[in-house]
């Protein structure tokens, strides 16, 4: 059993999941705008890429902290399943955004994106939706597990 990481006596997991639940959808919105609007990508691409990088780290940290918490507190199978898969999809999404931005940033405003990058933008949009759905499902199942019995 590993040492439970806490901040001010509160387990890290419920704190860090808030970063994931905010950052991933926000970064996904930015990624969709980058994919659809080259001008947005040129202006805000570095910020969206940074959001993707931090999203990956926070999703992995949330999973690790959640596994520590699960050793001392029962967790629903539903939350475990979504929580196990969310970092994978956030990681794929984040890497796709960073790679997309890396190649897109060098294209002058006077030129169109190459066909392969336009095709890649469809993948970025798809991964944006998938990662957001997995994060929302994990977050919802976790919140339901914690709060449902207290509200009813």
Tab-separated table of C-alpha atoms in Angstrom:
chain	number	residue	atom	x	y	z
A	1	UNK	CA	0.000	0.000	0.000
A	2	UNK	CA	1.411	3.381	-0.991
A	3	UNK	CA	1.269	6.498	1.145
A	4	UNK	CA	-1.924	8.498	0.512
A	5	UNK	CA	-0.984	11.931	-0.823
A	6	UNK	CA	-2.965	14.701	0.852
A	7	UNK	CA	-3.106	18.474	0.673
A	8	UNK	CA	-4.174	20.101	3.916
A	9	UNK	CA	-5.488	16.734	5.096
A	10	UNK	CA	-7.652	16.259	1.987
A	11	UNK	CA	-6.756	13.399	-0.392
A	12	UNK	CA	-5.190	14.693	-3.617
A	13	UNK	CA	-7.657	12.902	-5.903
A	14	UNK	CA	-10.773	15.037	-5.284
A	15	UNK	CA	-8.634	18.157	-5.641
A	16	UNK	CA	-6.813	17.264	-8.861
A	17	UNK	CA	-9.911	15.955	-10.648
A	18	UNK	CA	-11.226	19.511	-10.719
A	19	UNK	CA	-8.241	20.502	-12.858
A	20	UNK	CA	-8.973	17.633	-15.245
A	21	UNK	CA	-12.697	18.357	-15.469
A	22	UNK	CA	-12.022	22.014	-16.286
A	23	UNK	CA	-8.857	21.762	-18.394
A	24	UNK	CA	-9.775	18.914	-20.733
A	25	UNK	CA	-13.071	20.358	-22.047
A	26	UNK	CA	-11.573	23.859	-22.236
A	27	UNK	CA	-8.514	22.580	-24.107
A	28	UNK	CA	-10.781	20.468	-26.314
A	29	UNK	CA	-12.758	23.577	-27.253
A	30	UNK	CA	-9.508	25.347	-28.106
A	31	UNK	CA	-8.343	22.335	-30.122
A	32	UNK	CA	-11.562	22.261	-32.155
A	33	UNK	CA	-11.198	25.977	-32.867
A	34	UNK	CA	-7.545	25.415	-33.851
A	35	UNK	CA	-8.554	22.613	-36.203
A	36	UNK	CA	-11.287	24.673	-37.848
A	37	UNK	CA	-9.677	28.124	-37.894
A	38	UNK	CA	-5.996	28.473	-38.847
A	39	UNK	CA	-5.991	32.060	-37.633
A	40	UNK	CA	-7.056	30.936	-34.146
A	41	UNK	CA	-4.362	28.267	-34.230
A	42	UNK	CA	-1.635	30.776	-35.038
A	43	UNK	CA	-2.722	33.109	-32.282
A	44	UNK	CA	-3.695	30.724	-29.482
A	45	UNK	CA	-1.999	27.470	-30.519
A	46	UNK	CA	0.775	27.704	-27.915
A	47	UNK	CA	-1.776	28.221	-25.145
A	48	UNK	CA	-3.910	25.284	-26.329
A	49	UNK	CA	-0.803	23.077	-26.627
A	50	UNK	CA	0.169	24.037	-23.073
A	51	UNK	CA	-3.364	23.191	-21.927
A	52	UNK	CA	-3.028	19.803	-23.632
A	53	UNK	CA	0.284	19.143	-21.882
A	54	UNK	CA	-1.106	20.079	-18.460
A	55	UNK	CA	-4.267	18.049	-19.176
A	56	UNK	CA	-2.188	14.923	-19.754
A	57	UNK	CA	-0.262	15.411	-16.526
A	58	UNK	CA	-3.325	16.183	-14.444
A	59	UNK	CA	-5.266	13.189	-15.837
A	60	UNK	CA	-2.415	10.808	-15.028
A	61	UNK	CA	-1.986	12.343	-11.571
A	62	UNK	CA	-5.737	12.075	-10.904
A	63	UNK	CA	-5.675	8.384	-11.847
A	64	UNK	CA	-2.665	7.666	-9.626
A	65	UNK	CA	-4.172	9.578	-6.703
A	66	UNK	CA	-7.491	7.810	-7.297
A	67	UNK	CA	-5.816	4.409	-7.142
A	68	UNK	CA	-4.252	5.378	-3.801
A	69	UNK	CA	-7.627	6.481	-2.490
A	70	UNK	CA	-9.279	3.275	-3.759
A	71	UNK	CA	-6.946	1.259	-1.510
A	72	UNK	CA	-8.624	2.720	1.585
A	73	UNK	CA	-12.118	3.601	0.302
A	74	UNK	CA	-14.564	1.548	-1.755
A	75	UNK	CA	-15.050	2.829	-5.295
A	76	UNK	CA	-17.798	1.900	-7.735
A	77	UNK	CA	-16.809	-0.327	-10.651
A	78	UNK	CA	-18.293	2.255	-12.994
A	79	UNK	CA	-15.968	4.986	-11.731
A	80	UNK	CA	-12.951	2.668	-11.807
A	81	UNK	CA	-13.663	1.727	-15.421
A	82	UNK	CA	-14.069	5.315	-16.636
A	83	UNK	CA	-11.191	6.544	-14.490
A	84	UNK	CA	-8.839	3.882	-15.847
A	85	UNK	CA	-9.591	4.791	-19.459
A	86	UNK	CA	-9.777	8.582	-19.210
A	87	UNK	CA	-5.987	9.204	-18.971
A	88	UNK	CA	-5.405	7.088	-22.080
A	89	UNK	CA	-7.840	9.147	-24.138
A	90	UNK	CA	-6.638	12.419	-22.626
A	91	UNK	CA	-3.075	11.381	-23.460
A	92	UNK	CA	-3.932	10.576	-27.077
A	93	UNK	CA	-5.898	13.808	-27.360
A	94	UNK	CA	-3.124	15.872	-25.786
A	95	UNK	CA	-0.418	14.401	-27.989
A	96	UNK	CA	-2.562	14.930	-31.093
A	97	UNK	CA	-3.087	18.591	-30.179
A	98	UNK	CA	0.605	19.193	-29.503
A	99	UNK	CA	1.716	17.487	-32.732
A	100	UNK	CA	-0.984	19.273	-34.733
A	101	UNK	CA	0.118	22.644	-33.363
A	102	UNK	CA	3.795	21.836	-33.975
A	103	UNK	CA	3.191	21.292	-37.696
A	104	UNK	CA	0.516	23.964	-38.086
A	105	UNK	CA	2.571	26.760	-36.535
A	106	UNK	CA	5.054	26.868	-39.419
A	107	UNK	CA	2.491	27.463	-42.147
A	108	UNK	CA	2.381	31.110	-43.256
A	109	UNK	CA	-0.984	32.862	-43.069
A	110	UNK	CA	-0.886	33.365	-46.833
A	111	UNK	CA	-0.897	29.590	-47.477
A	112	UNK	CA	-3.583	26.973	-46.978
A	113	UNK	CA	-2.949	24.021	-44.730
A	114	UNK	CA	-1.727	20.948	-46.598
A	115	UNK	CA	-4.324	18.234	-47.192
A	116	UNK	CA	-2.728	15.854	-44.678
A	117	UNK	CA	-3.015	18.504	-41.942
A	118	UNK	CA	-6.648	19.169	-42.834
A	119	UNK	CA	-7.287	15.435	-42.520
A	120	UNK	CA	-5.401	15.408	-39.203
A	121	UNK	CA	-7.685	18.188	-37.963
A	122	UNK	CA	-10.597	15.736	-38.178
A	123	UNK	CA	-8.671	13.403	-35.868
A	124	UNK	CA	-7.986	16.250	-33.446
A	125	UNK	CA	-11.688	17.096	-33.355
A	126	UNK	CA	-12.654	13.436	-32.829
A	127	UNK	CA	-10.128	12.980	-30.013
A	128	UNK	CA	-11.322	16.247	-28.447
A	129	UNK	CA	-14.843	14.864	-28.227
A	130	UNK	CA	-13.759	11.397	-27.045
A	131	UNK	CA	-11.410	12.699	-24.329
A	132	UNK	CA	-14.040	15.121	-23.070
A	133	UNK	CA	-16.689	12.389	-22.927
A	134	UNK	CA	-14.409	10.034	-20.985
A	135	UNK	CA	-13.461	12.768	-18.512
A	136	UNK	CA	-17.095	13.772	-18.028
A	137	UNK	CA	-18.153	10.134	-17.559
A	138	UNK	CA	-15.387	9.530	-15.004
A	139	UNK	CA	-16.209	12.775	-13.215
A	140	UNK	CA	-19.937	12.122	-13.194
A	141	UNK	CA	-19.588	8.562	-11.907
A	142	UNK	CA	-17.198	9.742	-9.190
A	143	UNK	CA	-19.438	12.608	-8.123
A	144	UNK	CA	-22.448	10.306	-8.130
A	145	UNK	CA	-20.596	7.771	-5.964
A	146	UNK	CA	-19.688	10.455	-3.421
A	147	UNK	CA	-22.797	12.628	-3.395
A	148	UNK	CA	-25.785	10.457	-4.397
A	149	UNK	CA	-26.304	8.951	-0.944
A	150	UNK	CA	-25.979	12.355	0.724
A	151	UNK	CA	-28.522	14.086	-1.494
A	152	UNK	CA	-31.273	11.444	-1.553
